[in-house]
Amino acid sequence: MNQALSAHLPALQVIVPLLAAPLCFLLRRPSLAWPFAFVVTLCTFAAAIALFNQTADGTVLSYHMGGWEPPWGIEYRIDRLSSLVLLLVSGMAAIAMLYAGASVAEEVPRDRQILFYTAFLLCLAGLLGMTITGDAFNLFVFLEISSLSTYILISFGRDRRALTSAFQYLIMGTIGATMLLIGIGFIYMMTGTLNMADLAERLPPVYETKTVRAAFAFIVIGLSIKLALFPLHIWLPNAYSFAPSVLTVFLAGTATKVALYALIRFVYTIFGGDFAFGQVPLQYILLSMAVLAVFSGSLYAVFQASVKHALAYSSIAQIGYMVIGVGLFTVAGMSAGLLHLFNHAIMKGCLFMAVGCVYLRYHSVSIETFKGLGRTMPWTMAAFVIGGLGLIGMPLTSGFVSKWYLVLAALDHGWGGFVLIATIMGGSLLAVAYVWRIVEAAYFQDPENDENVEAPLSLLVPTWILALATIYFGIDTHLPVNAATGAALDLLGGTQ
Amino acid sequence: MLLVTALGAVFIRDLFAVIMLFGIYSLVSAGFFLDLSAPDVALTEAAIGAGVAPLLMLATLALTREKTTPQPRAKRSIHTSLLPILVVTMTGAALVYATFDMPFIADPAGPAHNHVAPRYLQASGAEIGIPNVVTSVLASYRGFDTLGEVFVIFTAEIGVLSLLGFLADGSGRQYWQFEDTANLRRHNILHVVSKALIPVILIYAFYVQFHGDYSPGGGFQAGVLFAAGFILYAMIFGLQAAYRVVSPTALYWAMAIGVLLYGGTGVASLLLGGNYLDYNVLGSDAVHGQHNGILIVELGVGICVAAVMMSVFFKFSGRTAHFYDDRREVRK
């Protein structure tokens, strides 16, 4: 039985949350929905841990859906890169669900809570399905599930503007998905296959064709929209800010990360780095957009009146750092990018959770609200400060580790590398500015009344788990560094 | 023709006409699909694009106005109108650029016909044993994609429910059939013709459902056809009569059971020792197993699609009923 379970683990990783969604819908009792969804995310997380351990030594797992061998059937393929992202997504989902109990009860009307959890499970299954699959079209199908459920979840926000921001995201996201589909259609037309490994073998002979080049452009642009890479980021700030708190935590930690994962898959695994960086000038485009993203995102973040907006713009800047790593086309750069992907998810999750605690008490997230919170909500603000230090990149936080690796990777790139290092430093200075504004309001201004309104324990526990993780991964860097380096080696070849 | 209807839909201000043009557009593209030997897709496009979608848009129209309000021209800066034009032109140029090196349509040397496809065409008879290769690929070889698509439909319904209200139905408010169809009811001819047509449509839906192994069709098409027949009933005889036939709660159950039937088939094959969605283990031998598996998952697709379509229609038109209800109260 145990052996059978582990043989089917790749399928169960996605099937469990996917089939749990209609079951959750049938529960009909809002009070049951949260425990049910929480248990499901825990099982999913356990599956991801098991897969992570199985692939840690570089083993590649392949699972044939329906028993049909690829490329005729759909293949699930798990290597060190996908297992790292699976671990991150399911882990963030489990922590977000721990947080959701009290937060959703407050922010979502009771009669819609079942729908919220159903959509959340669908979204989780969609993101996991995108990560685990070895089939280009299957990736698109699960992208649809995750995107559609994300639009729904954003519209649950209490602010009426949640509806317009969900609609804006829907339009942008649909354009992105359509472009991805056009690209996949083109490469199918030129190769006759949809399996990723098979595509990688059959694409080189047709590299020179205009159809494949156009397909590459469509796929990169389509995924860049989902990834919120500058200047295709305009959907992100409002979508993050007006969504319910739990969802902001989950989205910030997973949605853009999985889109970046998909971009890495298409660029490095399917088209191959030699095509993307040799025959097509992808490097210049990615790096210059990333540099602009870091500066514009950080600058906008400094001038926001709402803390959620400031953090959302900061996410655009952080995505810039990850893309710098991915765009360097070296093992060091790729592993730094992946490391930052992992670390940023944790610290941004911590920050948004702290903001969610404040929202629970004050129903507002403007900087005005944060006045004196250091005294009235000491634990929440302490976690916020830890997350903020991570964003800045202080030593002893995980943010420092990934920026350090990024700087080391950029050093190998001569004068261009200095521009990148200057960007990383400049971005960090701007981060000091936007984090300081909030910290200053919280600790150096007087609260309107001195009463202690600390958030309930059910919200503080997950917030502090992530805050401690931010510190832990800043000191013991063993797990993420090894995983990220291993994944980078798988993608770029070569030895440690 | 496609171009003319598309341009018409962009420039005409009367939204009623635009919806009709959308319907025509879908019907013409269904013709195109048929021309390209894809009858399964054509059937879906005709039923959804020309059937259900315009109905839903009409229901929306009943809620809003029939004309668009012209935007004041002065407000538009060059930036807001130039940028979209630039983006659209570049996208179009990229699409044209891509066609330069494409294999011709139905070119037997094209890669799409020479790698994966031949196995589907040649071996599916022996491996799956049903004549309609499209159904074999859709439900078995790439059955997992189809499961994903059914979940997309399910997700869409979750979206409609969370935007338009879910459990609020049971609040005891009376639904009125909406005024547009109140007029329809007085048309004796429509009444009689639809009475005769609806059973035929429903039976045809069942035929498409269960004959999908042999001829174009399957769960998606059958589900839409069934829902279309039912929606016709609701429009002519009123929502109240339709509620008496199927309650919204029954539809919620139906669509969840539909997706679970599909996903559960996969779980059954896991329990019987196969991979997920491996139908070979579901019967006495592989071909029987495939046959059973495809029959069940297609049924799941059909139930889910029909339930979602009907439920979406209920939600939209129920909303209209509320709307008119409110207006009446205001007038009093």
mmCIF file of C-alpha atoms in Angstrom, chain A residues 132-423:
data_model
loop_
_atom_site.group_PDB
_atom_site.id
_atom_site.type_symbol
_atom_site.label_atom_id
_atom_site.label_comp_id
_atom_site.label_asym_id
_atom_site.label_seq_id
_atom_site.Cartn_x
_atom_site.Cartn_y
_atom_site.Cartn_z
ATOM 1 C CA ILE A 132 4.252 19.509 -12.118
ATOM 2 C CA THR A 133 3.275 18.901 -15.723
ATOM 3 C CA GLY A 134 5.634 17.890 -18.488
ATOM 4 C CA ASP A 135 3.163 18.788 -21.214
ATOM 5 C CA ALA A 136 2.913 22.260 -22.731
ATOM 6 C CA PHE A 137 -0.827 22.187 -23.400
ATOM 7 C CA ASN A 138 -1.623 20.684 -20.014
ATOM 8 C CA LEU A 139 0.211 23.646 -18.511
ATOM 9 C CA PHE A 140 -2.191 25.952 -20.347
ATOM 10 C CA VAL A 141 -5.254 24.045 -19.088
ATOM 11 C CA PHE A 142 -4.138 24.358 -15.485
ATOM 12 C CA LEU A 143 -3.168 27.979 -16.046
ATOM 13 C CA GLU A 144 -6.815 28.537 -16.990
ATOM 14 C CA ILE A 145 -8.059 26.870 -13.807
ATOM 15 C CA SER A 146 -5.709 28.853 -11.587
ATOM 16 C CA SER A 147 -6.321 32.182 -13.354
ATOM 17 C CA LEU A 148 -10.091 31.863 -13.396
ATOM 18 C CA SER A 149 -10.194 30.997 -9.713
ATOM 19 C CA THR A 150 -7.811 33.853 -8.910
ATOM 20 C CA TYR A 151 -10.124 36.372 -10.589
ATOM 21 C CA ILE A 152 -13.001 34.984 -8.538
ATOM 22 C CA LEU A 153 -11.046 35.112 -5.300
ATOM 23 C CA ILE A 154 -9.956 38.723 -5.856
ATOM 24 C CA SER A 155 -13.581 39.751 -6.387
ATOM 25 C CA PHE A 156 -14.326 38.552 -2.833
ATOM 26 C CA GLY A 157 -12.527 41.638 -1.482
ATOM 27 C CA ARG A 158 -14.675 43.885 0.690
ATOM 28 C CA ASP A 159 -13.810 47.051 -1.144
ATOM 29 C CA ARG A 160 -16.046 47.593 -4.198
ATOM 30 C CA ARG A 161 -12.900 48.351 -6.185
ATOM 31 C CA ALA A 162 -12.023 44.660 -5.852
ATOM 32 C CA LEU A 163 -14.514 44.025 -8.663
ATOM 33 C CA THR A 164 -12.892 46.437 -11.115
ATOM 34 C CA SER A 165 -9.392 45.240 -10.253
ATOM 35 C CA ALA A 166 -10.472 41.624 -10.706
ATOM 36 C CA PHE A 167 -11.943 42.602 -14.073
ATOM 37 C CA GLN A 168 -8.763 44.407 -15.102
ATOM 38 C CA TYR A 169 -6.714 41.377 -14.138
ATOM 39 C CA LEU A 170 -9.159 39.176 -16.048
ATOM 40 C CA ILE A 171 -8.649 41.182 -19.237
ATOM 41 C CA MET A 172 -4.861 41.309 -18.897
ATOM 42 C CA GLY A 173 -4.626 37.684 -17.793
ATOM 43 C CA THR A 174 -6.795 36.485 -20.652
ATOM 44 C CA ILE A 175 -4.648 38.326 -23.175
ATOM 45 C CA GLY A 176 -1.579 36.703 -21.611
ATOM 46 C CA ALA A 177 -3.123 33.236 -21.673
ATOM 47 C CA THR A 178 -4.271 33.673 -25.282
ATOM 48 C CA MET A 179 -0.767 34.664 -26.340
ATOM 49 C CA LEU A 180 0.606 31.595 -24.576
ATOM 50 C CA LEU A 181 -1.948 29.438 -26.384
ATOM 51 C CA ILE A 182 -1.060 30.967 -29.775
ATOM 52 C CA GLY A 183 2.606 30.244 -29.066
ATOM 53 C CA ILE A 184 1.908 26.648 -28.059
ATOM 54 C CA GLY A 185 -0.233 26.217 -31.180
ATOM 55 C CA PHE A 186 2.633 27.449 -33.368
ATOM 56 C CA ILE A 187 5.205 25.116 -31.871
ATOM 57 C CA TYR A 188 2.774 22.205 -32.155
ATOM 58 C CA MET A 189 2.318 23.070 -35.806
ATOM 59 C CA MET A 190 6.069 22.989 -36.356
ATOM 60 C CA THR A 191 6.892 19.877 -34.339
ATOM 61 C CA GLY A 192 3.717 17.814 -34.011
ATOM 62 C CA THR A 193 4.166 17.284 -30.287
ATOM 63 C CA LEU A 194 3.135 18.887 -27.014
ATOM 64 C CA ASN A 195 5.360 17.007 -24.590
ATOM 65 C CA MET A 196 8.050 19.309 -23.191
ATOM 66 C CA ALA A 197 10.966 16.878 -23.376
ATOM 67 C CA ASP A 198 9.914 15.841 -26.867
ATOM 68 C CA LEU A 199 9.571 19.488 -27.925
ATOM 69 C CA ALA A 200 13.096 20.168 -26.698
ATOM 70 C CA GLU A 201 14.352 17.467 -29.067
ATOM 71 C CA ARG A 202 12.270 18.412 -32.064
ATOM 72 C CA LEU A 203 12.617 22.194 -31.956
ATOM 73 C CA PRO A 204 16.329 22.654 -32.855
ATOM 74 C CA PRO A 205 15.897 21.698 -36.557
ATOM 75 C CA VAL A 206 13.194 24.367 -36.964
ATOM 76 C CA TYR A 207 14.882 27.103 -34.889
ATOM 77 C CA GLU A 208 15.436 29.193 -37.972
ATOM 78 C CA THR A 209 11.785 29.339 -39.016
ATOM 79 C CA LYS A 210 9.818 32.536 -38.522
ATOM 80 C CA THR A 211 6.952 30.553 -36.997
ATOM 81 C CA VAL A 212 9.074 29.294 -34.110
ATOM 82 C CA ARG A 213 10.532 32.753 -33.501
ATOM 83 C CA ALA A 214 7.050 34.272 -33.404
ATOM 84 C CA ALA A 215 5.924 31.461 -31.088
ATOM 85 C CA PHE A 216 8.788 32.280 -28.744
ATOM 86 C CA ALA A 217 7.819 35.954 -28.681
ATOM 87 C CA PHE A 218 4.157 35.152 -27.975
ATOM 88 C CA ILE A 219 5.012 32.748 -25.158
ATOM 89 C CA VAL A 220 7.500 35.093 -23.481
ATOM 90 C CA ILE A 221 5.152 38.089 -23.640
ATOM 91 C CA GLY A 222 2.133 36.049 -22.554
ATOM 92 C CA LEU A 223 3.934 34.705 -19.506
ATOM 93 C CA SER A 224 5.455 38.107 -18.729
ATOM 94 C CA ILE A 225 1.923 39.450 -18.297
ATOM 95 C CA LYS A 226 1.098 36.696 -15.802
ATOM 96 C CA LEU A 227 4.448 37.329 -14.152
ATOM 97 C CA ALA A 228 3.812 41.083 -13.879
ATOM 98 C CA LEU A 229 7.170 41.935 -15.431
ATOM 99 C CA PHE A 230 7.551 45.659 -16.026
ATOM 100 C CA PRO A 231 5.823 47.233 -18.066
ATOM 101 C CA LEU A 232 3.130 44.534 -18.088
ATOM 102 C CA HIS A 233 2.526 44.823 -14.355
ATOM 103 C CA ILE A 234 -0.393 47.259 -14.217
ATOM 104 C CA TRP A 235 -2.894 44.653 -13.088
ATOM 105 C CA LEU A 236 -0.898 43.676 -10.016
ATOM 106 C CA PRO A 237 -1.067 46.558 -7.485
ATOM 107 C CA ASN A 238 -4.854 46.827 -7.422
ATOM 108 C CA ALA A 239 -5.402 43.089 -7.608
ATOM 109 C CA TYR A 240 -3.158 42.534 -4.583
ATOM 110 C CA SER A 241 -4.478 45.499 -2.636
ATOM 111 C CA PHE A 242 -8.215 44.931 -2.893
ATOM 112 C CA ALA A 243 -8.178 41.141 -2.546
ATOM 113 C CA PRO A 244 -9.011 39.556 0.816
ATOM 114 C CA SER A 245 -5.948 39.400 3.112
ATOM 115 C CA VAL A 246 -5.468 35.632 2.895
ATOM 116 C CA LEU A 247 -5.539 35.733 -0.847
ATOM 117 C CA THR A 248 -2.957 38.519 -1.018
ATOM 118 C CA VAL A 249 -0.658 36.378 1.125
ATOM 119 C CA PHE A 250 -1.191 33.375 -1.118
ATOM 120 C CA LEU A 251 -0.930 35.253 -4.427
ATOM 121 C CA ALA A 252 2.187 37.162 -3.435
ATOM 122 C CA GLY A 253 3.862 33.900 -2.492
ATOM 123 C CA THR A 254 2.770 31.745 -5.407
ATOM 124 C CA ALA A 255 0.991 33.123 -8.487
ATOM 125 C CA THR A 256 3.775 35.248 -9.968
ATOM 126 C CA LYS A 257 6.313 32.657 -8.832
ATOM 127 C CA VAL A 258 4.595 29.889 -10.774
ATOM 128 C CA ALA A 259 4.405 32.172 -13.822
ATOM 129 C CA LEU A 260 8.157 32.744 -13.523
ATOM 130 C CA TYR A 261 8.606 28.993 -13.212
ATOM 131 C CA ALA A 262 6.623 28.504 -16.428
ATOM 132 C CA LEU A 263 8.784 31.120 -18.169
ATOM 133 C CA ILE A 264 11.949 29.307 -17.042
ATOM 134 C CA ARG A 265 10.483 26.019 -18.299
ATOM 135 C CA PHE A 266 9.658 27.388 -21.722
ATOM 136 C CA VAL A 267 12.879 29.366 -22.140
ATOM 137 C CA TYR A 268 15.392 26.893 -20.721
ATOM 138 C CA THR A 269 13.800 23.452 -21.046
ATOM 139 C CA ILE A 270 11.695 23.706 -24.187
ATOM 140 C CA PHE A 271 13.407 26.250 -26.402
ATOM 141 C CA GLY A 272 16.788 25.821 -24.749
ATOM 142 C CA GLY A 273 19.100 28.516 -23.436
ATOM 143 C CA ASP A 274 21.237 28.493 -26.584
ATOM 144 C CA PHE A 275 18.282 29.536 -28.719
ATOM 145 C CA ALA A 276 16.865 32.046 -26.240
ATOM 146 C CA PHE A 277 20.147 33.733 -25.450
ATOM 147 C CA GLY A 278 22.138 32.948 -28.586
ATOM 148 C CA GLN A 279 19.809 33.416 -31.532
ATOM 149 C CA VAL A 280 17.240 35.694 -29.937
ATOM 150 C CA PRO A 281 18.285 38.759 -27.883
ATOM 151 C CA LEU A 282 16.253 37.683 -24.875
ATOM 152 C CA GLN A 283 18.978 38.566 -22.394
ATOM 153 C CA TYR A 284 18.981 42.295 -23.167
ATOM 154 C CA ILE A 285 15.212 42.463 -23.064
ATOM 155 C CA LEU A 286 14.851 40.569 -19.798
ATOM 156 C CA LEU A 287 17.685 42.360 -18.013
ATOM 157 C CA SER A 288 16.681 45.872 -19.070
ATOM 158 C CA MET A 289 13.040 45.245 -18.150
ATOM 159 C CA ALA A 290 14.156 43.788 -14.819
ATOM 160 C CA VAL A 291 16.326 46.838 -14.043
ATOM 161 C CA LEU A 292 13.421 49.154 -14.887
ATOM 162 C CA ALA A 293 11.123 46.994 -12.766
ATOM 163 C CA VAL A 294 13.387 47.286 -9.729
ATOM 164 C CA PHE A 295 13.621 51.067 -9.949
ATOM 165 C CA SER A 296 10.054 51.899 -10.949
ATOM 166 C CA GLY A 297 8.497 49.391 -8.553
ATOM 167 C CA SER A 298 10.565 50.627 -5.619
ATOM 168 C CA LEU A 299 9.971 54.296 -6.459
ATOM 169 C CA TYR A 300 6.220 53.831 -6.715
ATOM 170 C CA ALA A 301 6.275 51.910 -3.451
ATOM 171 C CA VAL A 302 7.781 54.908 -1.642
ATOM 172 C CA PHE A 303 4.889 57.172 -2.584
ATOM 173 C CA GLN A 304 1.884 54.966 -1.839
ATOM 174 C CA ALA A 305 -0.645 55.998 0.789
ATOM 175 C CA SER A 306 -1.813 52.433 1.404
ATOM 176 C CA VAL A 307 0.572 49.896 2.887
ATOM 177 C CA LYS A 308 -0.852 47.095 0.748
ATOM 178 C CA HIS A 309 -0.212 49.139 -2.397
ATOM 179 C CA ALA A 310 3.342 49.892 -1.253
ATOM 180 C CA LEU A 311 4.028 46.191 -0.712
ATOM 181 C CA ALA A 312 2.435 45.315 -4.044
ATOM 182 C CA TYR A 313 4.715 47.746 -5.897
ATOM 183 C CA SER A 314 7.610 46.329 -3.922
ATOM 184 C CA SER A 315 6.639 42.899 -5.326
ATOM 185 C CA ILE A 316 7.086 44.264 -8.850
ATOM 186 C CA ALA A 317 10.603 45.330 -7.880
ATOM 187 C CA GLN A 318 11.347 41.959 -6.292
ATOM 188 C CA ILE A 319 10.169 40.175 -9.434
ATOM 189 C CA GLY A 320 12.782 42.320 -11.159
ATOM 190 C CA TYR A 321 15.534 40.798 -8.976
ATOM 191 C CA MET A 322 14.365 37.285 -9.813
ATOM 192 C CA VAL A 323 14.304 38.046 -13.523
ATOM 193 C CA ILE A 324 17.829 39.476 -13.304
ATOM 194 C CA GLY A 325 18.968 36.125 -11.929
ATOM 195 C CA VAL A 326 17.083 34.140 -14.558
ATOM 196 C CA GLY A 327 18.248 36.415 -17.379
ATOM 197 C CA LEU A 328 21.967 36.112 -16.572
ATOM 198 C CA PHE A 329 22.070 32.674 -18.223
ATOM 199 C CA THR A 330 24.611 31.267 -15.773
ATOM 200 C CA VAL A 331 24.272 28.609 -13.091
ATOM 201 C CA ALA A 332 25.104 31.177 -10.412
ATOM 202 C CA GLY A 333 22.521 33.631 -11.715
ATOM 203 C CA MET A 334 19.785 31.045 -12.066
ATOM 204 C CA SER A 335 20.314 29.678 -8.585
ATOM 205 C CA ALA A 336 20.314 33.211 -7.139
ATOM 206 C CA GLY A 337 17.053 33.954 -8.968
ATOM 207 C CA LEU A 338 15.419 30.774 -7.694
ATOM 208 C CA LEU A 339 16.715 31.436 -4.203
ATOM 209 C CA HIS A 340 15.140 34.865 -4.245
ATOM 210 C CA LEU A 341 11.912 33.358 -5.577
ATOM 211 C CA PHE A 342 11.821 31.101 -2.508
ATOM 212 C CA ASN A 343 12.915 33.691 0.060
ATOM 213 C CA HIS A 344 10.735 36.490 -1.253
ATOM 214 C CA ALA A 345 7.610 34.319 -1.095
ATOM 215 C CA ILE A 346 8.202 33.746 2.610
ATOM 216 C CA MET A 347 8.987 37.313 3.621
ATOM 217 C CA LYS A 348 6.267 38.890 1.490
ATOM 218 C CA GLY A 349 3.826 36.363 2.939
ATOM 219 C CA CYS A 350 4.882 37.457 6.428
ATOM 220 C CA LEU A 351 4.440 41.151 5.570
ATOM 221 C CA PHE A 352 1.006 40.713 3.995
ATOM 222 C CA MET A 353 -0.084 38.585 6.958
ATOM 223 C CA ALA A 354 0.920 41.350 9.351
ATOM 224 C CA VAL A 355 -1.022 43.849 7.219
ATOM 225 C CA GLY A 356 -3.986 41.443 7.305
ATOM 226 C CA CYS A 357 -3.845 41.496 11.128
ATOM 227 C CA VAL A 358 -4.031 45.288 11.062
ATOM 228 C CA TYR A 359 -6.913 45.174 8.596
ATOM 229 C CA LEU A 360 -8.790 42.802 10.869
ATOM 230 C CA ARG A 361 -8.663 45.344 13.702
ATOM 231 C CA TYR A 362 -8.980 48.654 11.860
ATOM 232 C CA HIS A 363 -10.601 47.792 8.486
ATOM 233 C CA SER A 364 -8.046 49.999 6.787
ATOM 234 C CA VAL A 365 -4.487 49.626 5.548
ATOM 235 C CA SER A 366 -3.534 53.267 4.984
ATOM 236 C CA ILE A 367 -0.287 54.524 6.538
ATOM 237 C CA GLU A 368 -2.408 56.728 8.821
ATOM 238 C CA THR A 369 -3.790 53.568 10.422
ATOM 239 C CA PHE A 370 -0.311 52.336 11.245
ATOM 240 C CA LYS A 371 0.349 55.273 13.585
ATOM 241 C CA GLY A 372 1.482 53.990 16.950
ATOM 242 C CA LEU A 373 0.806 50.348 16.128
ATOM 243 C CA GLY A 374 4.170 49.462 17.646
ATOM 244 C CA ARG A 375 2.480 50.048 20.995
ATOM 245 C CA THR A 376 -1.034 48.743 20.350
ATOM 246 C CA MET A 377 -0.150 45.692 18.220
ATOM 247 C CA PRO A 378 3.436 44.909 19.293
ATOM 248 C CA TRP A 379 3.647 41.312 18.049
ATOM 249 C CA THR A 380 2.153 42.092 14.648
ATOM 250 C CA MET A 381 4.487 45.013 14.073
ATOM 251 C CA ALA A 382 7.539 43.059 15.246
ATOM 252 C CA ALA A 383 6.793 40.438 12.576
ATOM 253 C CA PHE A 384 6.291 43.242 10.066
ATOM 254 C CA VAL A 385 9.718 44.677 10.904
ATOM 255 C CA ILE A 386 11.386 41.286 10.391
ATOM 256 C CA GLY A 387 9.725 40.916 6.993
ATOM 257 C CA GLY A 388 10.669 44.497 6.130
ATOM 258 C CA LEU A 389 14.309 43.871 7.030
ATOM 259 C CA GLY A 390 14.178 40.875 4.713
ATOM 260 C CA LEU A 391 12.936 43.088 1.863
ATOM 261 C CA ILE A 392 15.768 45.520 2.454
ATOM 262 C CA GLY A 393 18.259 42.659 2.549
ATOM 263 C CA MET A 394 19.689 42.995 6.060
ATOM 264 C CA PRO A 395 22.210 40.336 7.099
ATOM 265 C CA LEU A 396 20.692 37.503 9.163
ATOM 266 C CA THR A 397 17.509 37.617 7.073
ATOM 267 C CA SER A 398 16.870 35.466 4.023
ATOM 268 C CA GLY A 399 16.650 38.588 1.834
ATOM 269 C CA PHE A 400 20.341 39.203 2.433
ATOM 270 C CA VAL A 401 21.295 35.699 1.312
ATOM 271 C CA SER A 402 19.548 35.865 -2.037
ATOM 272 C CA LYS A 403 20.771 39.390 -2.804
ATOM 273 C CA TRP A 404 24.299 38.330 -1.867
ATOM 274 C CA TYR A 405 24.159 35.435 -4.327
ATOM 275 C CA LEU A 406 22.685 37.726 -6.945
ATOM 276 C CA VAL A 407 25.530 40.225 -6.558
ATOM 277 C CA LEU A 408 28.093 37.416 -6.779
ATOM 278 C CA ALA A 409 26.448 36.145 -9.964
ATOM 279 C CA ALA A 410 26.394 39.625 -11.496
ATOM 280 C CA LEU A 411 30.089 40.159 -10.729
ATOM 281 C CA ASP A 412 31.031 37.765 -13.536
ATOM 282 C CA HIS A 413 29.431 40.003 -16.134
ATOM 283 C CA GLY A 414 31.911 42.858 -16.500
ATOM 284 C CA TRP A 415 30.523 46.342 -16.976
ATOM 285 C CA GLY A 416 26.973 45.127 -17.483
ATOM 286 C CA GLY A 417 27.304 43.376 -14.159
ATOM 287 C CA PHE A 418 28.138 46.670 -12.438
ATOM 288 C CA VAL A 419 24.907 48.178 -13.724
ATOM 289 C CA LEU A 420 23.054 45.210 -12.243
ATOM 290 C CA ILE A 421 24.876 45.527 -8.922
ATOM 291 C CA ALA A 422 24.077 49.228 -8.841
ATOM 292 C CA THR A 423 20.442 48.307 -9.475
#
